[in-house]
Amino acid sequence: MTDTAIDTHGVALTDAAAAKVKSLLEQEGRDDLRLRLAVQPGGCSGLIYQLYFDERLLDGDVTRDFDGVEVVVDKMSVPYLDGASIDFEDSIQKQGFTIDNPNAQGSCACGDSFH
């Protein structure tokens, strides 16, 4: 029996999102934080995204580096997020991080949860 360890994930980080993360970390004066993306039960459609800075690396976490920005995903969230992309939009209509996930079969009207 072989143990197949996952050492990376299939989440992408756009250049715009990486630049915004670097800018936020510089503002905070921190270089020990990683960007964590997770999927948790909740929301109108059953699952919600969590995107936040984290200084911890937990058992089973998988990481991927994007030009100095480390994106961390826990092993339980990896299957839900494979192929997803994190972007940052800064326009007159919208400002903030967005997650485009090809695994989401549907989402609620507010866009905060998916199934």
CSV table of C-alpha atoms in Angstrom, one decimal:
chain,number,residue,atom,x,y,z
A,1,MET,CA,0.0,0.0,0.0
A,2,THR,CA,1.4,3.4,-1.0
A,3,ASP,CA,0.7,6.7,0.6
A,4,THR,CA,0.2,9.3,-2.0
A,5,ALA,CA,0.8,12.7,-0.5
A,6,ILE,CA,-0.5,15.9,-2.2
A,7,ASP,CA,2.2,18.5,-2.3
A,8,THR,CA,0.5,21.2,-4.2
A,9,HIS,CA,-3.0,22.3,-5.3
A,10,GLY,CA,-4.7,23.4,-8.5
A,11,VAL,CA,-5.7,26.9,-7.3
A,12,ALA,CA,-4.3,29.8,-9.4
A,13,LEU,CA,-3.6,33.3,-8.3
A,14,THR,CA,-3.7,36.0,-11.0
A,15,ASP,CA,-1.0,38.7,-11.2
A,16,ALA,CA,-3.5,41.3,-10.1
A,17,ALA,CA,-4.4,39.3,-7.0
A,18,ALA,CA,-0.8,38.5,-6.2
A,19,ALA,CA,0.1,42.3,-6.4
A,20,LYS,CA,-2.8,43.2,-4.1
A,21,VAL,CA,-1.8,40.5,-1.5
A,22,LYS,CA,1.8,41.8,-1.6
A,23,SER,CA,0.5,45.4,-1.1
A,24,LEU,CA,-1.6,44.3,1.9
A,25,LEU,CA,1.2,42.4,3.5
A,26,GLU,CA,3.6,45.4,3.0
A,27,GLN,CA,1.0,47.7,4.6
A,28,GLU,CA,0.8,45.4,7.6
A,29,GLY,CA,4.5,45.1,7.8
A,30,ARG,CA,4.3,41.3,7.8
A,31,ASP,CA,6.2,38.8,5.7
A,32,ASP,CA,5.2,35.7,7.7
A,33,LEU,CA,1.6,35.4,6.4
A,34,ARG,CA,0.2,33.2,3.7
A,35,LEU,CA,-3.1,33.5,1.8
A,36,ARG,CA,-5.4,30.7,2.9
A,37,LEU,CA,-8.3,29.6,0.8
A,38,ALA,CA,-10.7,27.1,2.3
A,39,VAL,CA,-14.2,25.7,1.7
A,40,GLN,CA,-16.5,25.3,4.7
A,41,PRO,CA,-20.1,24.2,5.2
A,42,GLY,CA,-22.5,27.1,5.3
A,43,GLY,CA,-24.3,29.8,3.3
A,44,CYS,CA,-27.5,29.5,1.3
A,45,SER,CA,-26.1,27.0,-1.2
A,46,GLY,CA,-24.2,24.6,1.2
A,47,LEU,CA,-20.6,25.7,1.0
A,48,ILE,CA,-18.8,29.0,1.5
A,49,TYR,CA,-15.3,30.2,0.6
A,50,GLN,CA,-13.0,31.5,3.3
A,51,LEU,CA,-10.1,33.7,2.1
A,52,TYR,CA,-7.8,35.1,4.8
A,53,PHE,CA,-4.2,35.6,5.9
A,54,ASP,CA,-2.8,32.9,8.1
A,55,GLU,CA,0.6,32.5,9.8
A,56,ARG,CA,0.0,28.8,10.5
A,57,LEU,CA,0.7,25.7,8.4
A,58,LEU,CA,-1.5,22.9,9.5
A,59,ASP,CA,-1.0,19.1,9.0
A,60,GLY,CA,-2.2,18.2,5.5
A,61,ASP,CA,-2.0,21.8,4.1
A,62,VAL,CA,-0.7,22.1,0.6
A,63,THR,CA,1.0,25.2,-0.7
A,64,ARG,CA,1.8,26.9,-4.0
A,65,ASP,CA,4.0,29.9,-4.5
A,66,PHE,CA,3.1,32.7,-6.9
A,67,ASP,CA,6.1,35.0,-7.1
A,68,GLY,CA,6.6,35.3,-3.4
A,69,VAL,CA,2.9,34.9,-2.4
A,70,GLU,CA,2.2,31.6,-0.8
A,71,VAL,CA,-1.3,30.2,-1.2
A,72,VAL,CA,-2.4,27.5,1.2
A,73,VAL,CA,-5.3,25.1,0.9
A,74,ASP,CA,-6.2,22.4,3.4
A,75,LYS,CA,-6.4,18.9,2.2
A,76,MET,CA,-10.2,18.6,2.6
A,77,SER,CA,-10.7,21.7,0.4
A,78,VAL,CA,-8.4,20.7,-2.4
A,79,PRO,CA,-11.0,18.6,-4.4
A,80,TYR,CA,-13.5,21.4,-4.2
A,81,LEU,CA,-11.0,24.0,-5.4
A,82,ASP,CA,-9.0,22.2,-8.2
A,83,GLY,CA,-8.9,24.6,-11.2
A,84,ALA,CA,-10.2,27.6,-9.2
A,85,SER,CA,-8.7,31.0,-9.7
A,86,ILE,CA,-8.3,33.9,-7.3
A,87,ASP,CA,-8.4,37.3,-8.9
A,88,PHE,CA,-8.6,40.9,-7.6
A,89,GLU,CA,-10.9,43.4,-9.3
A,90,ASP,CA,-10.6,47.1,-8.8
A,91,SER,CA,-13.2,48.9,-10.8
A,92,ILE,CA,-15.9,51.5,-10.3
A,93,GLN,CA,-18.5,48.7,-9.9
A,94,LYS,CA,-16.5,46.4,-7.7
A,95,GLN,CA,-13.5,46.1,-5.6
A,96,GLY,CA,-12.2,42.9,-4.0
A,97,PHE,CA,-11.0,39.4,-4.4
A,98,THR,CA,-13.1,37.0,-6.5
A,99,ILE,CA,-13.0,33.3,-6.8
A,100,ASP,CA,-13.8,31.6,-10.1
A,101,ASN,CA,-14.4,27.9,-9.4
A,102,PRO,CA,-15.2,25.5,-12.3
A,103,ASN,CA,-16.3,22.9,-9.7
A,104,ALA,CA,-19.2,25.1,-8.4
A,105,GLN,CA,-22.4,23.8,-10.0
A,106,GLY,CA,-24.4,26.7,-8.7
A,107,SER,CA,-24.4,29.6,-6.3
A,108,CYS,CA,-26.7,31.7,-4.3
A,109,ALA,CA,-27.9,35.2,-5.5
A,110,CYS,CA,-25.5,37.0,-3.2
A,111,GLY,CA,-22.6,35.0,-4.7
A,112,ASP,CA,-21.1,34.1,-1.3
A,113,SER,CA,-21.9,30.4,-1.3
A,114,PHE,CA,-22.0,27.6,-3.8
A,115,HIS,CA,-22.7,23.9,-4.3
